[in-house]
Structures are given as C-alpha cells and as structure tokens.
Short mmCIF file of N, CA and C and ligand atoms in Angstrom, two decimals:
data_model
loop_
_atom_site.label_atom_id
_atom_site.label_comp_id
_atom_site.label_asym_id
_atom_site.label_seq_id
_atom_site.Cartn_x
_atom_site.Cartn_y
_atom_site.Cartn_z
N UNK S 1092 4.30 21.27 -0.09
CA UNK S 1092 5.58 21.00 0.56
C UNK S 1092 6.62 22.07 0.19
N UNK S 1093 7.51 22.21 0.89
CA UNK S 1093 8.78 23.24 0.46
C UNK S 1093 9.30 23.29 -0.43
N UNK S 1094 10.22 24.39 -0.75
CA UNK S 1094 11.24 24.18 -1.53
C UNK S 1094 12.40 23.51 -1.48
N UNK S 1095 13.02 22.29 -1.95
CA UNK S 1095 14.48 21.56 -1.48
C UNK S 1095 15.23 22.18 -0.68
N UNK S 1096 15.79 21.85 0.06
CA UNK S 1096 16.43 22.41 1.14
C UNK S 1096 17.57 21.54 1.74
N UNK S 1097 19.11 21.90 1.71
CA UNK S 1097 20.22 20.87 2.15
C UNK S 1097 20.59 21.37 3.37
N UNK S 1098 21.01 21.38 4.65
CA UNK S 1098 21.38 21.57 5.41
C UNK S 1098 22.87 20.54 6.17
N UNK S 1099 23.65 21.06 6.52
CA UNK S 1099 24.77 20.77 6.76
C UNK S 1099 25.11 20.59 8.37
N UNK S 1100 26.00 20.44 8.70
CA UNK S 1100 26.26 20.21 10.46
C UNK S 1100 27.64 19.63 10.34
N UNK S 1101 28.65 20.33 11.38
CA UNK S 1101 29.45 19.82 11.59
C UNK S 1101 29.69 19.50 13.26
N UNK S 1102 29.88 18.03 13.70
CA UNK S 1102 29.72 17.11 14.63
C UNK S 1102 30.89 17.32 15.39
N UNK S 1103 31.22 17.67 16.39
CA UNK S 1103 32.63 17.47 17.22
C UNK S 1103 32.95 16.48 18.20
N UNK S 1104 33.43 15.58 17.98
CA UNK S 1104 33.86 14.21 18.81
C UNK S 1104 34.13 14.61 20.37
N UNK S 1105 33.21 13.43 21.38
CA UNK S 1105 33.07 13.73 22.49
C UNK S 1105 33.20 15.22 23.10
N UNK S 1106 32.16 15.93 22.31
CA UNK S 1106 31.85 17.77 22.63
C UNK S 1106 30.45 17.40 23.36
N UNK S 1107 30.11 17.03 24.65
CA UNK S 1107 29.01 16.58 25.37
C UNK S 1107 28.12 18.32 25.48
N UNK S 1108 28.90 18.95 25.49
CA UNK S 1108 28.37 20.67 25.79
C UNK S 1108 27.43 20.88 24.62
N UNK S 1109 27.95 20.75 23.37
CA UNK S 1109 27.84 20.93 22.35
C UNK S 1109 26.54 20.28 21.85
N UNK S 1110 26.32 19.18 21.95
CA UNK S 1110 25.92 17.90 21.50
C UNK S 1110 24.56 17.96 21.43
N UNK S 1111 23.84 17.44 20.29
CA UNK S 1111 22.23 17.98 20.31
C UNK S 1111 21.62 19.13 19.51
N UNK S 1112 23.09 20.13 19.58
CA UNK S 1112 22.71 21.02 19.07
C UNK S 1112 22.15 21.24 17.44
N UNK S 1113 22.66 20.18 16.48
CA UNK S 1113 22.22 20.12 15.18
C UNK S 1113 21.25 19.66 15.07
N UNK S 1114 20.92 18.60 15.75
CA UNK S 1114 19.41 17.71 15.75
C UNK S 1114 18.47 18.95 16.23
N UNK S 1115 18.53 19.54 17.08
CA UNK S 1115 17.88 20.47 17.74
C UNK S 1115 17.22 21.56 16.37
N UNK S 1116 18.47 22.23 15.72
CA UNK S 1116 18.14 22.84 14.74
C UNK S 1116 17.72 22.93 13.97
N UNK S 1117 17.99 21.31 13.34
CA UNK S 1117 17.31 20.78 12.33
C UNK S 1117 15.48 20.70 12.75
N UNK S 1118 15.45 20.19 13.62
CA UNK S 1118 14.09 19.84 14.41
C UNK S 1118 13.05 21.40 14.03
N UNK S 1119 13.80 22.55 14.20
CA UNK S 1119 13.49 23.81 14.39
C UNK S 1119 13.21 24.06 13.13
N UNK S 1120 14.13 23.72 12.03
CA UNK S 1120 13.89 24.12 10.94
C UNK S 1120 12.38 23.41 9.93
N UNK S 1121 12.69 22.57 10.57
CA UNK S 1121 11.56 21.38 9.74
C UNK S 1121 10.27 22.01 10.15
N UNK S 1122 9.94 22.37 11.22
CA UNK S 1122 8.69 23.00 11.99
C UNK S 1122 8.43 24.14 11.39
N UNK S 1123 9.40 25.37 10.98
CA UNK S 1123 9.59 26.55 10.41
C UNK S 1123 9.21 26.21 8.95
N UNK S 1124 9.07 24.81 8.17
CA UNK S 1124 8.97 24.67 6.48
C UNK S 1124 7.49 24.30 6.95
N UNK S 1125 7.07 24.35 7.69
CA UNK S 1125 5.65 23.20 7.91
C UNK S 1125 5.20 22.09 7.62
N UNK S 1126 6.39 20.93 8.02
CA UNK S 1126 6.50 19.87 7.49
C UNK S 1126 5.66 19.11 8.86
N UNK S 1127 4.80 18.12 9.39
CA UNK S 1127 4.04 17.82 9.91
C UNK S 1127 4.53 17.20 11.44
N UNK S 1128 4.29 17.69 11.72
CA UNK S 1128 4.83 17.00 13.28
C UNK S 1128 4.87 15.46 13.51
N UNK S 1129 4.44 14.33 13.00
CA UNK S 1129 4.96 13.34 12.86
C UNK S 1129 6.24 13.04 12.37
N UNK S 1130 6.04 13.36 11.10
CA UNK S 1130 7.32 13.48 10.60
C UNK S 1130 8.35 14.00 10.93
N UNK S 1131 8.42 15.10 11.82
CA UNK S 1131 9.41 16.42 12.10
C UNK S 1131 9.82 15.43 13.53
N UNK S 1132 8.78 14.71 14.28
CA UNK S 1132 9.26 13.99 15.43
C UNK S 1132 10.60 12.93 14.73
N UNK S 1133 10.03 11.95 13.80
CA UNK S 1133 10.82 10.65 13.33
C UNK S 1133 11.87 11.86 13.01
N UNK S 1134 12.45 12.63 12.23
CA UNK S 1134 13.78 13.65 11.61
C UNK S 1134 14.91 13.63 13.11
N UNK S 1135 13.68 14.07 13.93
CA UNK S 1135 14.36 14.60 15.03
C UNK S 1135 14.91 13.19 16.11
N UNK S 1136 14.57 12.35 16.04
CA UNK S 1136 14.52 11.12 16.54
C UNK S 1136 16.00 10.77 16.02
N UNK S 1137 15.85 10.47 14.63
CA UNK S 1137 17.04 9.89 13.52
C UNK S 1137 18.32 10.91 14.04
N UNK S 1138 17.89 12.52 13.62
CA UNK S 1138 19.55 13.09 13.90
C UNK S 1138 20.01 12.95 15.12
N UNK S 1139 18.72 13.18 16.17
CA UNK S 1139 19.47 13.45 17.26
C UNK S 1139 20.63 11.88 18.14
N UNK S 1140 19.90 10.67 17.34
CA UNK S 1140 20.81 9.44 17.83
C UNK S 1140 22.21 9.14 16.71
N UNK S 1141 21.50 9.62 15.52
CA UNK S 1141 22.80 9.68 14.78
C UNK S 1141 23.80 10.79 15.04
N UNK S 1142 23.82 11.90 15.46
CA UNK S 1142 24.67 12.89 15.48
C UNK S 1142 25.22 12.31 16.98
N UNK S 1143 24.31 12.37 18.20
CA UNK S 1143 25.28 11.25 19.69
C UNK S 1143 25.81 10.69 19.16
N UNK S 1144 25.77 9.71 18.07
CA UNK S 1144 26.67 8.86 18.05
C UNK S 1144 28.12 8.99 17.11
N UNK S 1145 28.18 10.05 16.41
CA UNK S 1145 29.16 10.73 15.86
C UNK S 1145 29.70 11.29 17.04
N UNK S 1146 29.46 12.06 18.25
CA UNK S 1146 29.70 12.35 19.06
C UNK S 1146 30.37 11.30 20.08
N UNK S 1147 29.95 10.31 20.46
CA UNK S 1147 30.43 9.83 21.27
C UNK S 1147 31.00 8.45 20.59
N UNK S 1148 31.16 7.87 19.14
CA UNK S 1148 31.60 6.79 18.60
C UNK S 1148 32.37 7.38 17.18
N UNK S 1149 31.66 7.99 16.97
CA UNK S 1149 32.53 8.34 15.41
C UNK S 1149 33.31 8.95 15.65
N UNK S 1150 34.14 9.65 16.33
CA UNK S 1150 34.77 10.55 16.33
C UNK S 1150 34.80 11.73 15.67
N UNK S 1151 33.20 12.55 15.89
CA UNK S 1151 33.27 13.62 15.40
C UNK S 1151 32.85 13.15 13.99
N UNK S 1152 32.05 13.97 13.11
CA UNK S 1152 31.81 14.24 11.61
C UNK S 1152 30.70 14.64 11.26
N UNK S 1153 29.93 14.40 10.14
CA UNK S 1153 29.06 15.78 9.79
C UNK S 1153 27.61 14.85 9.45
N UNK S 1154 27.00 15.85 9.55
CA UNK S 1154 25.44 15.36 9.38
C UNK S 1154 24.93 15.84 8.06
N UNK S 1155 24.33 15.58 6.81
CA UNK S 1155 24.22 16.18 5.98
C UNK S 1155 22.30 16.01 5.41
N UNK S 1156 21.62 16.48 5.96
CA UNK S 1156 20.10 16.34 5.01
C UNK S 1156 19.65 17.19 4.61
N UNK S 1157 18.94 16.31 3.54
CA UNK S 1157 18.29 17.22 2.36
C UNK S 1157 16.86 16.92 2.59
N UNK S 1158 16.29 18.14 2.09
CA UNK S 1158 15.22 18.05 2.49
C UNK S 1158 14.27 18.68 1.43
N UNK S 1159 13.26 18.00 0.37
CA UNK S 1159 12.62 17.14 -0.71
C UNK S 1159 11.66 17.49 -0.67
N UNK S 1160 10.98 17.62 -1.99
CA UNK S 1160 9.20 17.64 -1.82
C UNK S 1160 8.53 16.81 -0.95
N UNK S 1161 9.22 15.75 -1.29
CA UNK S 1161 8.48 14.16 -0.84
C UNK S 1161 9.37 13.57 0.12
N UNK S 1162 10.10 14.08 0.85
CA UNK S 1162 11.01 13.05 1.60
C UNK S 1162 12.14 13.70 2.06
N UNK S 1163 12.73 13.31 3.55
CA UNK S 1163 14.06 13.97 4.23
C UNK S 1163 14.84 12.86 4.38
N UNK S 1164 15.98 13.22 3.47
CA UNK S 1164 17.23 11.88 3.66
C UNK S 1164 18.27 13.18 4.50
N UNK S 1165 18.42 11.89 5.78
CA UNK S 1165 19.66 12.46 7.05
C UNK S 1165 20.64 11.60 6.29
N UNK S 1166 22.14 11.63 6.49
CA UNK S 1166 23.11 11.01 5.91
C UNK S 1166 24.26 11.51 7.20
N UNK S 1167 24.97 10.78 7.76
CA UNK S 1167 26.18 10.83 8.63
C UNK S 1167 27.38 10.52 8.28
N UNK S 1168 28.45 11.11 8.29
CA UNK S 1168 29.48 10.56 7.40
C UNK S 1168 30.81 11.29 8.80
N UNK S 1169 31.42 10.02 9.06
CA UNK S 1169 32.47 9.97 9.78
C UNK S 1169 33.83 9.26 9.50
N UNK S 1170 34.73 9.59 10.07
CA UNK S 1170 35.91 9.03 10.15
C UNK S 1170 36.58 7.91 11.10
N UNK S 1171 35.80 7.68 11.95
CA UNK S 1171 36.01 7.02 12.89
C UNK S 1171 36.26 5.65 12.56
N UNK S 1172 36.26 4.69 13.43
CA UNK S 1172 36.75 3.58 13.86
C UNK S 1172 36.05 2.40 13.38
N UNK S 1173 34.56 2.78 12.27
CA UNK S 1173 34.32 1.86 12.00
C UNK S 1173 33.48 1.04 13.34
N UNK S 1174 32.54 -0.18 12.48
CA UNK S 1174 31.62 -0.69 13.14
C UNK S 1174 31.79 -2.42 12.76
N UNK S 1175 32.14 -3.07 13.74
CA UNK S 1175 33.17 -4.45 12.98
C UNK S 1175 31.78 -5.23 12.72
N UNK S 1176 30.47 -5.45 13.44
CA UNK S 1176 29.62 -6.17 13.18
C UNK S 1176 27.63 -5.08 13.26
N UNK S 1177 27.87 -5.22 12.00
CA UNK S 1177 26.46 -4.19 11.97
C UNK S 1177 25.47 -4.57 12.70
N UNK S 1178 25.15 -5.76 11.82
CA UNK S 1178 23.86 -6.35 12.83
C UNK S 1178 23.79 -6.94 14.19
N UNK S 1179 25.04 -6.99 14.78
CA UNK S 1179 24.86 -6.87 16.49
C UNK S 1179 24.74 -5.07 17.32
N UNK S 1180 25.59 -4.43 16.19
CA UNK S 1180 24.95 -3.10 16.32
C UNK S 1180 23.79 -2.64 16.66
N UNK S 1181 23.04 -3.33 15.20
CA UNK S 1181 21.48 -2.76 15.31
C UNK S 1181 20.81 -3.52 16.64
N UNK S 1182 21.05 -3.72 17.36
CA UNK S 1182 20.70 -4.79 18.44
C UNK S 1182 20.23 -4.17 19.36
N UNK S 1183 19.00 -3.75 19.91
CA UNK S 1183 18.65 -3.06 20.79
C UNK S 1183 18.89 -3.73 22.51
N UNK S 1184 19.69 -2.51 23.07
CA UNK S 1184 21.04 -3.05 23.84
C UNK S 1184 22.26 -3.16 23.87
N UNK S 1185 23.01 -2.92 22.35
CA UNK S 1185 23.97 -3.31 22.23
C UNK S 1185 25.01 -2.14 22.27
N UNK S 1186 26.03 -1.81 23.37
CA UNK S 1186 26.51 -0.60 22.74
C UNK S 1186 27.64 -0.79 23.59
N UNK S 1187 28.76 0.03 23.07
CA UNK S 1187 30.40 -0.05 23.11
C UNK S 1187 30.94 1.08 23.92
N UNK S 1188 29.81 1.65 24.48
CA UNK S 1188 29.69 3.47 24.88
C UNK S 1188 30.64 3.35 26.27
N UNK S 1189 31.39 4.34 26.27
CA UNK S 1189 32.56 4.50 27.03
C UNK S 1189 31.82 4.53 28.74
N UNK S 1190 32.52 4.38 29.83
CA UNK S 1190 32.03 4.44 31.29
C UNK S 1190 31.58 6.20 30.96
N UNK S 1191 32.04 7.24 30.53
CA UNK S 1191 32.19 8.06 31.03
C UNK S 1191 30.90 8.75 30.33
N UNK S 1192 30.79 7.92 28.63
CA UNK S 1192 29.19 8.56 27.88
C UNK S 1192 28.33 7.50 29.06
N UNK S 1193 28.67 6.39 29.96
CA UNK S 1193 27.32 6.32 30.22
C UNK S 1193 27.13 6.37 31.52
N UNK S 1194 28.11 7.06 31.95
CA UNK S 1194 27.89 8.09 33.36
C UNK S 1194 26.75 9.59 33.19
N UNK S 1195 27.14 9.91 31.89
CA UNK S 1195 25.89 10.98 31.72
C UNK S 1195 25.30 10.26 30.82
N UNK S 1196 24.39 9.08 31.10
CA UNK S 1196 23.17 8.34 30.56
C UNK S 1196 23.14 8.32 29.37
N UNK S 1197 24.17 8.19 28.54
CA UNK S 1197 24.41 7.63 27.19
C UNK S 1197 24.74 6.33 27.17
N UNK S 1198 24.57 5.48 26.12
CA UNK S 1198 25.08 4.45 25.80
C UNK S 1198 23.91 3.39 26.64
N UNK S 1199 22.71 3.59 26.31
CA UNK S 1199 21.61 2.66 26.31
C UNK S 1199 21.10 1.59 25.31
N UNK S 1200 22.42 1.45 23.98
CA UNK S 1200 22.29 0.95 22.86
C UNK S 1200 20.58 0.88 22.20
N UNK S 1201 20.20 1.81 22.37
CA UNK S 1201 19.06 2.01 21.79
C UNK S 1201 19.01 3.12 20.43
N UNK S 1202 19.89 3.40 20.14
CA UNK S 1202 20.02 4.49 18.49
C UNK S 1202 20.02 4.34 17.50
N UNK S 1203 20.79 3.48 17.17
CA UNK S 1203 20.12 2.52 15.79
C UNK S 1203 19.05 1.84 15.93
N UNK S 1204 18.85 0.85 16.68
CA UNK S 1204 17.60 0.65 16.68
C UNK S 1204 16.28 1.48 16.78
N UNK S 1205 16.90 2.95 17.77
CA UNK S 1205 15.98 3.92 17.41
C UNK S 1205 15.61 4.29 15.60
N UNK S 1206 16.95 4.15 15.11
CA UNK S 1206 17.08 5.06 13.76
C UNK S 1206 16.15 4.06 12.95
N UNK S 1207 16.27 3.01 13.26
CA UNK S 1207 15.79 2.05 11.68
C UNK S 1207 14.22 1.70 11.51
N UNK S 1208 13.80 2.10 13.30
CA UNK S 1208 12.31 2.15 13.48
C UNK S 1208 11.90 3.42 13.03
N UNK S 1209 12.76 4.54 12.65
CA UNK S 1209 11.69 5.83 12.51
C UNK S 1209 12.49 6.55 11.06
N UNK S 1210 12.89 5.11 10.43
CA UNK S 1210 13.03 5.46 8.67
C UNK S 1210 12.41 4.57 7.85
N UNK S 1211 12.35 5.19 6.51
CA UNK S 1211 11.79 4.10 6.04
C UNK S 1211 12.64 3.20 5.28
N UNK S 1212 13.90 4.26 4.55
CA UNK S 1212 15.30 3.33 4.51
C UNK S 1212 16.34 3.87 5.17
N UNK S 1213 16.69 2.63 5.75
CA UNK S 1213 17.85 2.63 6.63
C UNK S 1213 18.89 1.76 5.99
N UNK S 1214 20.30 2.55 6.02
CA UNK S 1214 21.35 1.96 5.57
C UNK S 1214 22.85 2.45 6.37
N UNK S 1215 23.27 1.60 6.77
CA UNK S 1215 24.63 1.38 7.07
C UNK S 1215 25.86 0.77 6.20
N UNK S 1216 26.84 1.75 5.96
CA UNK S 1216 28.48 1.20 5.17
C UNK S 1216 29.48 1.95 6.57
N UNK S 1217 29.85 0.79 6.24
CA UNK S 1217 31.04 1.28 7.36
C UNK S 1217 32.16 -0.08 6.96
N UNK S 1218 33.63 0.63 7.42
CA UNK S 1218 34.87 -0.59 6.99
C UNK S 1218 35.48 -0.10 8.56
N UNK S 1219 35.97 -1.10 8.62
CA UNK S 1219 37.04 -1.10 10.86
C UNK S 1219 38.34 -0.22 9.71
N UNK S 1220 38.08 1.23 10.93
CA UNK S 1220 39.69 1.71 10.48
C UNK S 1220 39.37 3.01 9.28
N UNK S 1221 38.38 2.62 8.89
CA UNK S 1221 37.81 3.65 7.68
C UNK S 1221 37.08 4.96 8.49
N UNK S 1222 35.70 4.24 8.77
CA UNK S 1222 34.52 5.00 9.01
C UNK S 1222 33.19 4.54 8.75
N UNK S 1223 32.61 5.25 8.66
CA UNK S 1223 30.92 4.96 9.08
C UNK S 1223 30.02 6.21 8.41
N UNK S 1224 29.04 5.25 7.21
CA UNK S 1224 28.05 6.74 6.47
C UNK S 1224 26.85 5.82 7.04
N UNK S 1225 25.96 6.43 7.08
CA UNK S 1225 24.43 5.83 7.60
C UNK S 1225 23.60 6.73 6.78
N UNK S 1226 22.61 6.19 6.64
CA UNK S 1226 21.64 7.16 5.67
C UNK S 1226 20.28 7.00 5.99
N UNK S 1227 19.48 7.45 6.19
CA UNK S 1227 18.26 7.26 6.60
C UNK S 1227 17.34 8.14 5.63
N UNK S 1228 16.02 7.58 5.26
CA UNK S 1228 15.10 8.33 4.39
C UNK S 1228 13.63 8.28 5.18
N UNK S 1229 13.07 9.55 5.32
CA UNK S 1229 11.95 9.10 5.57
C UNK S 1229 11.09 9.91 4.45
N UNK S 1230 10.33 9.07 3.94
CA UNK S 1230 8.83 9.89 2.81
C UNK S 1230 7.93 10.13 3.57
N UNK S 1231 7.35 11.41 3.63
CA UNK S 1231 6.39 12.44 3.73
C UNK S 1231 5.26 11.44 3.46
N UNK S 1232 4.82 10.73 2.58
CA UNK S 1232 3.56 10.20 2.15
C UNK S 1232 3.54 8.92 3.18
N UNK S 1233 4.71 8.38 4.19
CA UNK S 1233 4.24 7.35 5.27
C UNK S 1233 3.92 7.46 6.29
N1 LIG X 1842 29.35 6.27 13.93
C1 LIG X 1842 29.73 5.18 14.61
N2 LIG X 1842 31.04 4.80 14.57
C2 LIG X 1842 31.46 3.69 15.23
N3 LIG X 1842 30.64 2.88 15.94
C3 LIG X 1842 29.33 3.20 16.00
C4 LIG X 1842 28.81 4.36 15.36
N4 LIG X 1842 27.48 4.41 15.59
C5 LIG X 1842 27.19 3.35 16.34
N5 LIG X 1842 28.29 2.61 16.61
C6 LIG X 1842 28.36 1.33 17.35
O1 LIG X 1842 27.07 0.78 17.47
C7 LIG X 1842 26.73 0.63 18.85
C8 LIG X 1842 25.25 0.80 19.04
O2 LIG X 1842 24.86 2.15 18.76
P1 LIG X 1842 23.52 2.70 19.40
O3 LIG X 1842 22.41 1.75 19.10
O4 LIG X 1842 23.35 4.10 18.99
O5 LIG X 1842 23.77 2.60 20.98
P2 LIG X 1842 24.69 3.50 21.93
O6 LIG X 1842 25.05 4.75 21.19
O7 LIG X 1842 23.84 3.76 23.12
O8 LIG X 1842 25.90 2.68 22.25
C9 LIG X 1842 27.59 1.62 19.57
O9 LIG X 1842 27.78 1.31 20.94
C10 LIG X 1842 28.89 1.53 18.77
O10 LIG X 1842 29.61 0.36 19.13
MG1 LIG X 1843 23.78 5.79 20.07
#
C-alpha cells in the first residue's frame, strides 16, 4: 500500500460548473497510488455525493482525506445551515434540494444513503445554524 497521503479540496457553494471536480481528482489520484478499483469506486462514490452536497446544501466547504496504509477517511466540514433531523436525512429519498439543483437532476435524496452504503464508518455531527462534518472510513481489508 502507499505512503500516507492527505489531500485537501476546497468546495464552492452552488458552483454547478465547478462541481465534481475534487471527487474527480481524488478518484484520479487513488488509481495513480494503486489502490484497487473497488475501493477507488466506494472513495469516489462517498466524495463525489459528499462534496454535491457541500455544493448544493452546505454552503460551500472543504473536503479533507487522508489516505493510510490500511484505510481512506473522507471528512467534510462546512458552515452551513446545519441538518435539523439526521436520520430522516439518511432516508433514501429524502432531500431539501432547491427547484433549481433539481432542474439539473440533483436532489434525488440518494447521497447519504449513497455514503453510508459504501463506508464502513459513517458519521454525521451537525448543530441548525452551525454546520455539518461527516466522516466516512473505508478499510482496504473490506
Ligand atoms: N452538508 C449539508 N448541509 C446541510 N444539509 C445537508 C447537507 N448534506 C445533506 N443535507 C441534507 O440532507 C438531505 C439528504 O441529502 P442527500 O441524501 O445527499 O440527498 P440530496 O442531496 O439529493 O438532497 C439534503 O436534501 C439536505 O436536506
Ligand atoms: Mg446529496
């Protein structure tokens, strides 16, 4: 496996042009360490619904993973508006996504529920008014 590796991203709130582009990279990079294409799929799965959703709910903020002998923890950390009820969140279906994210086919409330199926820990903190960190781990050995 590689050498540790942190990689950073900074997220720009409703930047639809933009958008993808870190998951994308990240995706690129993981392939470039020769980390296994299962795995490099679930990475790419996790940022690319967590970073949309910094994009189109958090208002913008940063993506931060590290990346481990044994394991890639994604971590999201925003400023936004907060998430008043998690577990209707995680609700596949459930989503708050503006007319205009789901005029360009966002907001299928399928992202967390994407995220928590393709980690092996999944965690949500978030306070209404604060913000929103999510963390996701996936180990190499599952
Ligand atoms: N970073 C975030 N900040 C605030 N709310 C969020 C955030 N991420 C997710 N949410 C809330 O959780 C809901 C479900 O998210 P998700 O499953 O990704 O579906 P979708 O993005 O399609 O709405 C969102 O509609 C939103 O209400
Ligand atoms: Mg989403």
């Amino acid at each position: 496996m590689p050498e540790p590796l942190d990689l950073e991203y900074d997220i720009v709130a409703d930047d639809y042009q933009t958008a993808g582009e870190a998951s994308n990279n990240l995706k690129e990079t993981l392939k470039m360490l020769g980390i296994s294409s299962p795995i490099c799929r679930r990475a790419a799965i996790i940022t690319y619904e967590a970073e949309m959703n910094l994009v189109i709910h958090g208002g913008g903020g940063r993506i931060i993973a590290n990346i481990d002998e044994d394991k890639i923890e994604i971590k999201t950390v925003d400023q936004g508006p907060g998430i008043p009820d998690v577990s209707l969140a995680i609700q596949e279906g459930y989503t708050t996504a503006s007319d205009q994210a789901r005029e360009m086919g966002f907001g299928a409330g399928m992202g967390l529920p994407n995220i928590k199926r393709n980690a092996d820990i999944f965690e949500i903190t978030t306070e209404v008014g604060k913000g929103t960190t999510l963390r996701a781990v996936i180990n190499f050995t599952s």
